[in-house]
Coordinates of C-alpha atoms and ligand atoms in Angstrom, one line a residue:
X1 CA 42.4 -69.1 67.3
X2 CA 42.2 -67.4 63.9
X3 CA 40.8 -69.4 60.9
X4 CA 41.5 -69.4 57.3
X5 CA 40.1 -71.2 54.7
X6 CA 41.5 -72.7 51.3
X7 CA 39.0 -73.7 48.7
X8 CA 40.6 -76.1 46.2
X9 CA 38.7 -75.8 42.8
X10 CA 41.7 -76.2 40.2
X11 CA 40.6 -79.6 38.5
X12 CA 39.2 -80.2 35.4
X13 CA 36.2 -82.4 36.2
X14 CA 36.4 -84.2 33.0
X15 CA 33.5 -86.4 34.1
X16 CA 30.8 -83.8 34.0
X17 CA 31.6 -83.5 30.2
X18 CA 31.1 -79.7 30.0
X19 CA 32.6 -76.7 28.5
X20 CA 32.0 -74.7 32.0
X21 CA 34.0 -75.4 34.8
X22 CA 33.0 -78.0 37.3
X23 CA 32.5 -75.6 40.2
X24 CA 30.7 -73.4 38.0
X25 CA 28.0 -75.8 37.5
X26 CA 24.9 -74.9 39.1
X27 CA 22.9 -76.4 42.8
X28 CA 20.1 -75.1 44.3
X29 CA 20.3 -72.2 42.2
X30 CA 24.1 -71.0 42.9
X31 CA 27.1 -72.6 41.7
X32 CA 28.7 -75.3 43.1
X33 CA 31.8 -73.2 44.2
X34 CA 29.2 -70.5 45.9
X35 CA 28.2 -73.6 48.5
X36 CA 32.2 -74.1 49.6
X37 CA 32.6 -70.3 50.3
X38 CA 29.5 -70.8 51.7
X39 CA 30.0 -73.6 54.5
X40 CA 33.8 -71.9 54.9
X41 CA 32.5 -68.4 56.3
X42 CA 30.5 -70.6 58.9
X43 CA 33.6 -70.5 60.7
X44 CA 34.5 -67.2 60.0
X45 CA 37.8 -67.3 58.2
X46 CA 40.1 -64.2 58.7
X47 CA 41.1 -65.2 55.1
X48 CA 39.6 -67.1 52.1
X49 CA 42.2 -68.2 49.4
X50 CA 40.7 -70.1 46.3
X51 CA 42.8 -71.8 44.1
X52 CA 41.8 -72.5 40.9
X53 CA 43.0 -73.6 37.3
X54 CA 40.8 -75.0 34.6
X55 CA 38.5 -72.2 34.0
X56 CA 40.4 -69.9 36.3
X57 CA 39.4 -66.7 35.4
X58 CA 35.8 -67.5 35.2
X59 CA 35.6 -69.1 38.2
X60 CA 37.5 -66.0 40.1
X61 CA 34.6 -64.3 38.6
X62 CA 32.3 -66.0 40.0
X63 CA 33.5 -65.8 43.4
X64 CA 34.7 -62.6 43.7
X65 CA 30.8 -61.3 43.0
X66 CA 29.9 -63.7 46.2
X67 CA 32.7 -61.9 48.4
X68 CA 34.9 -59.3 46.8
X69 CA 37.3 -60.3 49.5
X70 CA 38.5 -63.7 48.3
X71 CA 41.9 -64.3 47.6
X72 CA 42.1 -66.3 44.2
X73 CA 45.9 -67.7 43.4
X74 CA 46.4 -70.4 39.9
X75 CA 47.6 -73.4 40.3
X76 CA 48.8 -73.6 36.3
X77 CA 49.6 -77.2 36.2
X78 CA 47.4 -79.2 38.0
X79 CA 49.8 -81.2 39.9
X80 CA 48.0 -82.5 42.9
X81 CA 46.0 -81.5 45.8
X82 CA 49.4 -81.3 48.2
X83 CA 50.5 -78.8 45.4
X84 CA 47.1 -76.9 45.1
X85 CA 47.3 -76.5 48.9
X86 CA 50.9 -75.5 48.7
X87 CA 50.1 -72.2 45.6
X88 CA 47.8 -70.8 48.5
X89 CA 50.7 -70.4 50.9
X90 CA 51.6 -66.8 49.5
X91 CA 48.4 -65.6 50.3
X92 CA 48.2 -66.9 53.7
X93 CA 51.5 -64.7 54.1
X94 CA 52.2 -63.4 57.7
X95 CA 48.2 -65.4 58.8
X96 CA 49.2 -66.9 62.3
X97 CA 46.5 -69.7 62.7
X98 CA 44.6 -72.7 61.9
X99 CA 43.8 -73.2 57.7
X100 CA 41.0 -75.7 56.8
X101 CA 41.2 -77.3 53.3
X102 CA 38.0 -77.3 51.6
X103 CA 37.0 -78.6 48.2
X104 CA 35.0 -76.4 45.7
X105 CA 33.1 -79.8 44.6
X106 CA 31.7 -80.8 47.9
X107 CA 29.1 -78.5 48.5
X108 CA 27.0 -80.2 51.4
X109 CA 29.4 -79.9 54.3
X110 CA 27.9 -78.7 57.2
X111 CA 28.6 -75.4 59.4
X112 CA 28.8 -77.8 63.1
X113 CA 31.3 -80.4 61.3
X114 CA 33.8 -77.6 60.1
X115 CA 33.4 -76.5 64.1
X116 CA 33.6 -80.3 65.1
X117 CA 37.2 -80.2 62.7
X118 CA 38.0 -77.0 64.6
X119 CA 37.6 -78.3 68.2
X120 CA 39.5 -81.7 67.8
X121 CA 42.3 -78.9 66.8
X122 CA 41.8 -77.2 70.0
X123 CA 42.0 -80.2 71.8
X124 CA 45.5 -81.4 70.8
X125 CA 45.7 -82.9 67.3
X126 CA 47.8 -81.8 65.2
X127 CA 46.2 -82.2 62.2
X128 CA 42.4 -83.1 61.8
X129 CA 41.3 -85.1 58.7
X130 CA 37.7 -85.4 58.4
X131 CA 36.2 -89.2 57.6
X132 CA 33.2 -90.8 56.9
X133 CA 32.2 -94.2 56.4
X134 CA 31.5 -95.6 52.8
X135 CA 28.8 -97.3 52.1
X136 CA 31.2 -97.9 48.4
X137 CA 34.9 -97.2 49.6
X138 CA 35.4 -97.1 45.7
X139 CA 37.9 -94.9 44.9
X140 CA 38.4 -92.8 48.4
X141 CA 41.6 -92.9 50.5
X142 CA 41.5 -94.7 53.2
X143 CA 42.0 -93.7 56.5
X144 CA 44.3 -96.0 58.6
X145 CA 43.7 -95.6 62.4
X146 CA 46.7 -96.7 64.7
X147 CA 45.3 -98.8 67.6
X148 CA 45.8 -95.7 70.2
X149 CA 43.0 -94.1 67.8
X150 CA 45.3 -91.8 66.4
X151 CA 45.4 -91.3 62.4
X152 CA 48.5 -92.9 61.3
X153 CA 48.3 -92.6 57.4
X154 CA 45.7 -92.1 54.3
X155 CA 46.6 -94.2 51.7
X156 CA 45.3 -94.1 47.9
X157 CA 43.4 -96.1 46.8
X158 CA 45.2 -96.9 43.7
X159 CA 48.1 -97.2 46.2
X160 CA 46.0 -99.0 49.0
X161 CA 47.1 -102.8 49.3
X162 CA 44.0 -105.6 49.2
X163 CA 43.6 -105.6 52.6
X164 CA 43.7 -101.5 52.7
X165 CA 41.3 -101.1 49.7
X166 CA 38.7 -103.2 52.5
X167 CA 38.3 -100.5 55.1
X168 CA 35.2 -98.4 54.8
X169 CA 36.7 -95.2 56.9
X170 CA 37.5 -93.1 53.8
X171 CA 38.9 -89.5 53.2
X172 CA 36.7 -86.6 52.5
X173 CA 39.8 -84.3 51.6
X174 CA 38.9 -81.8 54.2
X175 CA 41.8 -81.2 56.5
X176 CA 42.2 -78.5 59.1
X177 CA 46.1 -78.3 60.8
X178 CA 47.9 -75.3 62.0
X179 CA 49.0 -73.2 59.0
X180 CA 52.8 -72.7 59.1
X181 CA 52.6 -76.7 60.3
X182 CA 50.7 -77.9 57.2
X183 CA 52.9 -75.8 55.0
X184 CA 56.3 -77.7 56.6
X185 CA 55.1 -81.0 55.9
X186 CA 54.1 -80.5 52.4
X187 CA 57.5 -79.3 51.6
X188 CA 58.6 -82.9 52.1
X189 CA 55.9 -84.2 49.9
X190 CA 57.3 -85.8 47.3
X191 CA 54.9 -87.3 43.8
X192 CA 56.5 -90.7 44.4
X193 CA 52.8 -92.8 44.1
X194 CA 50.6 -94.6 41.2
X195 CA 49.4 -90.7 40.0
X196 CA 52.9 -89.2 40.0
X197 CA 51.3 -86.3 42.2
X198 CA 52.1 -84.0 45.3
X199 CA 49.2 -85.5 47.5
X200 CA 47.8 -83.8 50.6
X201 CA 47.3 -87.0 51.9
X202 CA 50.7 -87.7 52.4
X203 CA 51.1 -85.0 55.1
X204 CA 49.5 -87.8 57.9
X205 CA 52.4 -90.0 57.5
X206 CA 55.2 -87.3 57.1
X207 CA 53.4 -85.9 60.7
X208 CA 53.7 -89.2 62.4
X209 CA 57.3 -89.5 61.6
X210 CA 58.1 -86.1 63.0
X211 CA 55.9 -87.3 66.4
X212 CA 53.1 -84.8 65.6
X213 CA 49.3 -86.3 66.2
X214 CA 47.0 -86.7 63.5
X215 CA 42.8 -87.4 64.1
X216 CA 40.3 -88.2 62.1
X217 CA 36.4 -87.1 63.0
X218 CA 33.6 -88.6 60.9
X219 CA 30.6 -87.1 59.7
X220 CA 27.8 -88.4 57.6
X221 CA 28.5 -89.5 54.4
X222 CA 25.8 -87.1 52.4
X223 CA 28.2 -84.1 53.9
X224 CA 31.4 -85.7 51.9
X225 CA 29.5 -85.5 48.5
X226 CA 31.8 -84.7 45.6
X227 CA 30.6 -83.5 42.4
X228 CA 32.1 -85.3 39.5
X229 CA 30.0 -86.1 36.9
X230 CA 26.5 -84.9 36.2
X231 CA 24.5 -88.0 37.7
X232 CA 26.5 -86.5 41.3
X233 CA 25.2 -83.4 40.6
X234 CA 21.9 -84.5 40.7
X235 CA 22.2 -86.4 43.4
X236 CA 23.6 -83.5 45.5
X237 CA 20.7 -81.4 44.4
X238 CA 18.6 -84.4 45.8
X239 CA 20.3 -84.0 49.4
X240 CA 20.5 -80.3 49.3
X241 CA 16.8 -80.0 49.1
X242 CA 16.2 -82.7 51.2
X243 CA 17.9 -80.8 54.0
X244 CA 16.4 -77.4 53.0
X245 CA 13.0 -79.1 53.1
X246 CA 13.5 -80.4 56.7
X247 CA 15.1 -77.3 57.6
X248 CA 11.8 -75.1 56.2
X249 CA 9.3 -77.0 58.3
X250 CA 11.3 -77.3 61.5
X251 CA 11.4 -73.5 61.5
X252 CA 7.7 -73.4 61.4
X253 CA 7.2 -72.9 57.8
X254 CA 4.1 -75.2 56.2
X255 CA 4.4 -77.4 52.7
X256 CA 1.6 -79.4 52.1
X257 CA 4.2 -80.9 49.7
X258 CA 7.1 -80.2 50.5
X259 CA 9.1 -83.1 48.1
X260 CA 8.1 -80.3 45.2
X261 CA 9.8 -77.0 46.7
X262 CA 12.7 -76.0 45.3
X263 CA 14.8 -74.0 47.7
X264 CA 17.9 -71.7 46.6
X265 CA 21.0 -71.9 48.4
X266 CA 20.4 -68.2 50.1
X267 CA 16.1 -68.6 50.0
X268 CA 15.3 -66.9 53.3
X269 CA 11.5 -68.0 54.1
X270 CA 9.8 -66.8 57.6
X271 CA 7.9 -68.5 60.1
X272 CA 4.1 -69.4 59.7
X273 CA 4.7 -68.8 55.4
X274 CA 2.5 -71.2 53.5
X275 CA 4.4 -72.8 51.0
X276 CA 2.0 -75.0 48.3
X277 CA 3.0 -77.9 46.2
X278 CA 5.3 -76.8 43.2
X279 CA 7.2 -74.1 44.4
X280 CA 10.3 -72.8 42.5
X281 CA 12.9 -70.2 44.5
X282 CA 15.5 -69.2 42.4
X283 CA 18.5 -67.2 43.9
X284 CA 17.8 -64.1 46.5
X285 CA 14.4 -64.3 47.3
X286 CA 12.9 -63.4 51.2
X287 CA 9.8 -64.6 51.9
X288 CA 8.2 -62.6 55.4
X289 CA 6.7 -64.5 58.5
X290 CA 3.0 -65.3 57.5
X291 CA 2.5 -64.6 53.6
X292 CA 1.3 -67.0 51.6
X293 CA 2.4 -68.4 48.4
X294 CA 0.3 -70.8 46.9
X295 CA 0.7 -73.3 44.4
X296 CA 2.9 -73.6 40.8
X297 CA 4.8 -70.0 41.7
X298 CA 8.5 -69.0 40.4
X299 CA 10.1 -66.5 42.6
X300 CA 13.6 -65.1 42.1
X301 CA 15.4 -62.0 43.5
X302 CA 12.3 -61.0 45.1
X303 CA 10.6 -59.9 48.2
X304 CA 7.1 -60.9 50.1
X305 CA 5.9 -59.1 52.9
X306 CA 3.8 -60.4 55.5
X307 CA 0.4 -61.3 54.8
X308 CA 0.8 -60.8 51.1
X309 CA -0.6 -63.9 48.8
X310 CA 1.2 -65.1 45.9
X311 CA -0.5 -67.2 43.2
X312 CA -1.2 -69.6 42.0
X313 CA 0.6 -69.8 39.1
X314 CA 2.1 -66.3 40.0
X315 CA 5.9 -65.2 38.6
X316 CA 7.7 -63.3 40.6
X317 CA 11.4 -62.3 38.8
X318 CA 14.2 -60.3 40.2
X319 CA 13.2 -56.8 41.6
X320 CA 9.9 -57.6 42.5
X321 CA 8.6 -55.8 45.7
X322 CA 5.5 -57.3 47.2
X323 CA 4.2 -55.2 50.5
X324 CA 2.1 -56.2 53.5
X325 CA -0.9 -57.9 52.6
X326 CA -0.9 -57.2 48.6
X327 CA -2.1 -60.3 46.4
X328 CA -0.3 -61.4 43.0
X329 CA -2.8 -63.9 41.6
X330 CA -2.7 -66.5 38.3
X331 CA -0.4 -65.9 35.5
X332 CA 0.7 -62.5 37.0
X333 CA 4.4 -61.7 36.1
X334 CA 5.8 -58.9 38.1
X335 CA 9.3 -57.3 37.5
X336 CA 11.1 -54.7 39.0
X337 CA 8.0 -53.2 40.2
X338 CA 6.8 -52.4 43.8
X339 CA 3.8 -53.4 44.8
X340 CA 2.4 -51.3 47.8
X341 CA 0.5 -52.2 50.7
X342 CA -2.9 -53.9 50.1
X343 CA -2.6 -53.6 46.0
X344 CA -3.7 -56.4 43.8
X345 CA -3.1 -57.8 40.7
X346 CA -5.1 -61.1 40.8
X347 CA -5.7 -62.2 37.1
X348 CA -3.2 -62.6 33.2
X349 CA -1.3 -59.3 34.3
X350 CA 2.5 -58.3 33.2
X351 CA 3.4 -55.5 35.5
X352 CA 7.7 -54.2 35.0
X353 CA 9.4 -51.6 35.6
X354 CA 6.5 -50.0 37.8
X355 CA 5.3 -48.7 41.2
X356 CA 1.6 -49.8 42.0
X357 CA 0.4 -47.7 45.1
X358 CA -1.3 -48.8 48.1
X359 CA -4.9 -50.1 47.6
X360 CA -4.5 -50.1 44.0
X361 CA -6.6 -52.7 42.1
X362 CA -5.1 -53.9 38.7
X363 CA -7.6 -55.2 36.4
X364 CA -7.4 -59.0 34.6
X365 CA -5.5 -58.8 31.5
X366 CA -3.5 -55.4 32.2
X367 CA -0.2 -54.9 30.7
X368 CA 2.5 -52.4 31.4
X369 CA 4.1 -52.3 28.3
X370 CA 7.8 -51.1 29.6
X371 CA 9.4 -51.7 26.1
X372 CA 9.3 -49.6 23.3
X373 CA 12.0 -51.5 21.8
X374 CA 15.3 -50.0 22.7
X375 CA 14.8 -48.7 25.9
X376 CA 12.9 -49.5 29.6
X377 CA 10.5 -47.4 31.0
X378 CA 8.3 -46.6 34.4
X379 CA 4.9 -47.1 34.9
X380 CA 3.3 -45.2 38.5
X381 CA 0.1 -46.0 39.5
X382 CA -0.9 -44.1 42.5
X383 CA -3.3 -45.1 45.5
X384 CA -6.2 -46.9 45.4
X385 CA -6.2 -46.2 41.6
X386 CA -8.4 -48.5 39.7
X387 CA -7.1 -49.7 36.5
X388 CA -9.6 -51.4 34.3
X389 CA -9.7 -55.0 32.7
X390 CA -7.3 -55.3 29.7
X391 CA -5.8 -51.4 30.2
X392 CA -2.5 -51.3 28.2
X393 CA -0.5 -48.8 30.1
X394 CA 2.6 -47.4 27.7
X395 CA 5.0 -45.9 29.5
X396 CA 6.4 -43.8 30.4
X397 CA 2.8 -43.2 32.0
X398 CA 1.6 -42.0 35.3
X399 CA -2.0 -43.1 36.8
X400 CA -2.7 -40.3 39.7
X401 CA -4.2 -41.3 43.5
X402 CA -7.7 -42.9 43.1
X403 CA -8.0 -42.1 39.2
X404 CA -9.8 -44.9 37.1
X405 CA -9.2 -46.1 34.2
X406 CA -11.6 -47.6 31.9
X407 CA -11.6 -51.0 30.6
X408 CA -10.0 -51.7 27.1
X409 CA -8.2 -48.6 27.5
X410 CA -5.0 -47.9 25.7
X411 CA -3.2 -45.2 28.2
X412 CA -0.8 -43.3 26.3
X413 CA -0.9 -40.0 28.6
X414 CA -1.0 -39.5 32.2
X415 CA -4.2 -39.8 34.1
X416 CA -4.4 -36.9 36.9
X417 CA -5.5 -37.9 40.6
X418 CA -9.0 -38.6 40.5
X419 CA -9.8 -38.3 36.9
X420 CA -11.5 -40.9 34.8
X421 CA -9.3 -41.9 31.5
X422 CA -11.1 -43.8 28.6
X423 CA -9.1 -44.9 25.8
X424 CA -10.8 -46.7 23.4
X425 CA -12.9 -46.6 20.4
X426 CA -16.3 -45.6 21.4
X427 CA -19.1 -48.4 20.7
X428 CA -22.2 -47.5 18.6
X429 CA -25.1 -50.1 18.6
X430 CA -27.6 -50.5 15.5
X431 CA -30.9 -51.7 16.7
X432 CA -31.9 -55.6 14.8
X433 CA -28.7 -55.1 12.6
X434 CA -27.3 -58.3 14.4
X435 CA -30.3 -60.3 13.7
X436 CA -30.4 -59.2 10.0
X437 CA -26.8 -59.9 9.0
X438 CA -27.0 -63.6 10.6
X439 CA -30.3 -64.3 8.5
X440 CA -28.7 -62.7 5.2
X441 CA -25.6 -65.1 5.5
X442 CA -27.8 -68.2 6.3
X443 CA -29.5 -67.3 3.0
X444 CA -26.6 -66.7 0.8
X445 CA -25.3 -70.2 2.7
X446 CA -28.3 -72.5 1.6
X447 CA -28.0 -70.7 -1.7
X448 CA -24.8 -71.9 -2.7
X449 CA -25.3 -75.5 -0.9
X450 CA -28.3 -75.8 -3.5
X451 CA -26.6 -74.6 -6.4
Ligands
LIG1 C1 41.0 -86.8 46.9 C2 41.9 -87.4 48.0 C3 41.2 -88.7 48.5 C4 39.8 -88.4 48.9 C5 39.0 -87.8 47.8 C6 37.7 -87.3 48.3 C7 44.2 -86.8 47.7 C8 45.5 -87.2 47.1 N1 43.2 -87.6 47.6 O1 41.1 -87.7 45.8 O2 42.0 -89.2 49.6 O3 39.2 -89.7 49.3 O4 39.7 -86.6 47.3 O5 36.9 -86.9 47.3 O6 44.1 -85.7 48.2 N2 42.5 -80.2 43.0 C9 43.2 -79.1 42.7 N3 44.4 -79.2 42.1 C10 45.0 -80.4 41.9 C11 44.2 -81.6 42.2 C12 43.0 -81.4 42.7 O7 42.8 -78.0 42.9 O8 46.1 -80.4 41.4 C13 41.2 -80.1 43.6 C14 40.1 -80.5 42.7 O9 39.5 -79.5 41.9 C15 39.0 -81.0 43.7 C16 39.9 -81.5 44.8 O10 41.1 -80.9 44.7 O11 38.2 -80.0 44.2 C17 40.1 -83.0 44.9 O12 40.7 -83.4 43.7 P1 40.5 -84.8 43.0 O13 41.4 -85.0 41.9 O14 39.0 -85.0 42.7 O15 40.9 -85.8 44.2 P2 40.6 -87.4 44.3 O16 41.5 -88.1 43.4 O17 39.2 -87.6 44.2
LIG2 CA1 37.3 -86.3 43.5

């Protein structure tokens, strides 16, 4: 059965008390919006249709650079989740299939549970809501269950009598149903509740009366997570890394602590990759079965290869190449720079915009000074090349195979294959000078204490 997924992200999420829009607001270093799309093309949608409002054109944005495929319609007026599900309709036109309602605030829905949603479809319902039980029902709408198990109704609960507003079996607002189905019933929806809005919800009840079945599954709480002020926010961050943290050692990768590694939503680390304690990923970074990276490292956009060691206190930032078995050492910042097989940069290095060949040995303290102030430029250092302790490299520079460059040096031109390059002020030594100056200024010293 073909899928298709609508991502409801029109509101204006008031609560988080922010001039960017809610879904827009950033977990585990993607938005929020990035984690719907995300647990949607787990069940491989034909189509994707996000419908936003508040902040529409930023949030289209930001989705269409995820997956240039999305469908994005407005929902002006925000009028209600029955009529955010409704503006999707047109680009669901001539789509034959099951849709699934997601929200672009709930970010922690799993993959299996959007499957679990999908199979109750298969096996008769006619529409699948998807539950969980609240440890604070709060402000949720409830889920009322007719006594053959069936879903007869969600109500409000600003609508929700007393005895309603007790249950515990609350509404997620996820909803999968047979497309041209859904769309029937929320023609009848009418705003005639304590809002004054076109609810989705209403669509159980108007099923029911037509004799169509409606089921609810229920997943774990933590999945149903919405995002509405900043304290959620935190608390989803909380849950997401909690699950990527499981996740990382039960694919075999080691954290001696792992409560201090910060995962991205798209971090890809290998098996057998030692992870130390205060680890930051930011977004699109691949780590390679067996490297190392040790701790107090910040990687983004970057990737290790195996059996390459990262730190301590290394920076990796986006572009940032590391081959097999190459070492990035303490306060080493590489950026858009390859680093080939076997190099190292171990010690207070800056290394952009720059290709460091294999076996290559960078020297504590060197710099590739990439900036001349308007424009960016490359720095090649060839094999096994030795580059001295505090070598400032201006590029554009080239460093040939094996050359060596002395300490101190200030490269300006390029250093053929093999040669040696020195470039820095030559030292002259004066025999017992040293001695002589130090006596002279004690002298003058006592002098003037005396005086
Ligand atoms: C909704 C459900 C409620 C459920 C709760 C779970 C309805 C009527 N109520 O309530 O049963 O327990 O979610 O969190 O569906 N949105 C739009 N356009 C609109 C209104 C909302 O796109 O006109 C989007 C919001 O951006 C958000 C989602 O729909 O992503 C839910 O909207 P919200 O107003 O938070 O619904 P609740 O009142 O929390
Ligand atoms: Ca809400």
């Amino acid at each position: 059965m073909p899928v298709a997924a609508i991502l409801l992200a029109a509101g204006q999420g008031t609560r988080m008390s922010s001039d960017l829009p809610k879904v827009l607001h950033r977990l585990a270093a993607a938005p929020l919006v990035a984690h719907a799309m995300a647990a949607a093309r787990a069940i491989e949608p034909e189509r994707t249709v996000l419908v936003v409002g508040h902040g529409g054109a930023e949030v289209a944005a930001a989705a269409r650079a995820i997956d240039d495929e999305i469908a994005v319609v407005t929902q002006a007026e925000q009028k209600g989740t029955g009529h955010a599900v409704l503006q999707a309709q047109p680009a669901l036109d001539g789509f034959e299939g099951d849709v699934v309602v997601l929200y672009g605030d709930t970010p922690l829905v799993r993959p299996e549970t959007l499957r679990a949603m999908l199979e109750a479809r298969a096996a008769g319902a006619d529409l699948v809501v998807l539950g969980f039980e609240a440890a604070d029902p709060g402000g949720y709408g409830r889920l009322l269950v007719a006594p053959d198990g069936s879903l007869a109704a969600i109500v409000e609960a600003r609508d929700a009598t007393p005895e309603q507003r007790r249950l515990t079996l609350c509404n997620s607002g996820l909803m999968a149903a047979d497309r041209a189905t859904l769309a029937g019933l929320l023609g009848e929806v009418r705003p005639d509740n304590a809002k004054g809005e076109y609810y989705l919800t209403d669509v159980i009840a108007l099923a029911r009366a037509r004799g169509l079945t409606a089921r609810a599954i229920a997943c774990p709480e933590v999945e149903t997570l919405g995002v509405n002020s900043r304290a959620d926010l935190a608390a989803a961050e909380a849950a997401f890394q909690a699950r990527a943290r499981a996740e990382a050692l039960a694919n075999g990768v080691t954290m001696t602590d792992p409560g201090t590694v910060w995962f991205a939503l798209d971090t890809v680390i290998g098996r057998d990759v030692a992870i130390g304690p205060n680890v930051v990923f930011g977004p699109e970074v691949t780590v390679e079965s067996g490297a190392t990276i040790e701790a107090f490292c910040h990687l983004a956009g970057c990737h290790v290869s195996r059996g390459a060691v990262i730190g301590p206190f290394a920076r990796l930032r986006p572009g940032a190449e590391i081959a097999e078995d190459a070492h990035i050492g303490n306060f080493v910042e590489i950026k858009n720079a390859i680093v080939e097989e076997g190099a190292k940069a171990n010690h207070l290095s800056y290394i952009g915009d720059a290709r460091i060949g294999r076996g290559a040995n960078i020297g504590a303290g060197t710099i590739t000074c990439n900036y001349d102030g308007v424009s960016k430029h490359r720095t090649e250092i060839g094999e096994r090349a030795f580059i001295g302790s505090n070598t400032a490299l201006v590029a554009p520079v080239r460093v040939g195979d094996g050359a060596l460059v002395a300490a101190g040096s200030v490269v300006v031109a390029d250093v053929p294959a093999g040669a040696l390059a020195i470039a820095r002020g030559r030292q002259e030594t004066k025999p017992g000078l040293g001695l002589r100056i130090i006596e002279r200024l004690r002298s003058l010293k006592a002098q003037k204490a005396a005086s």
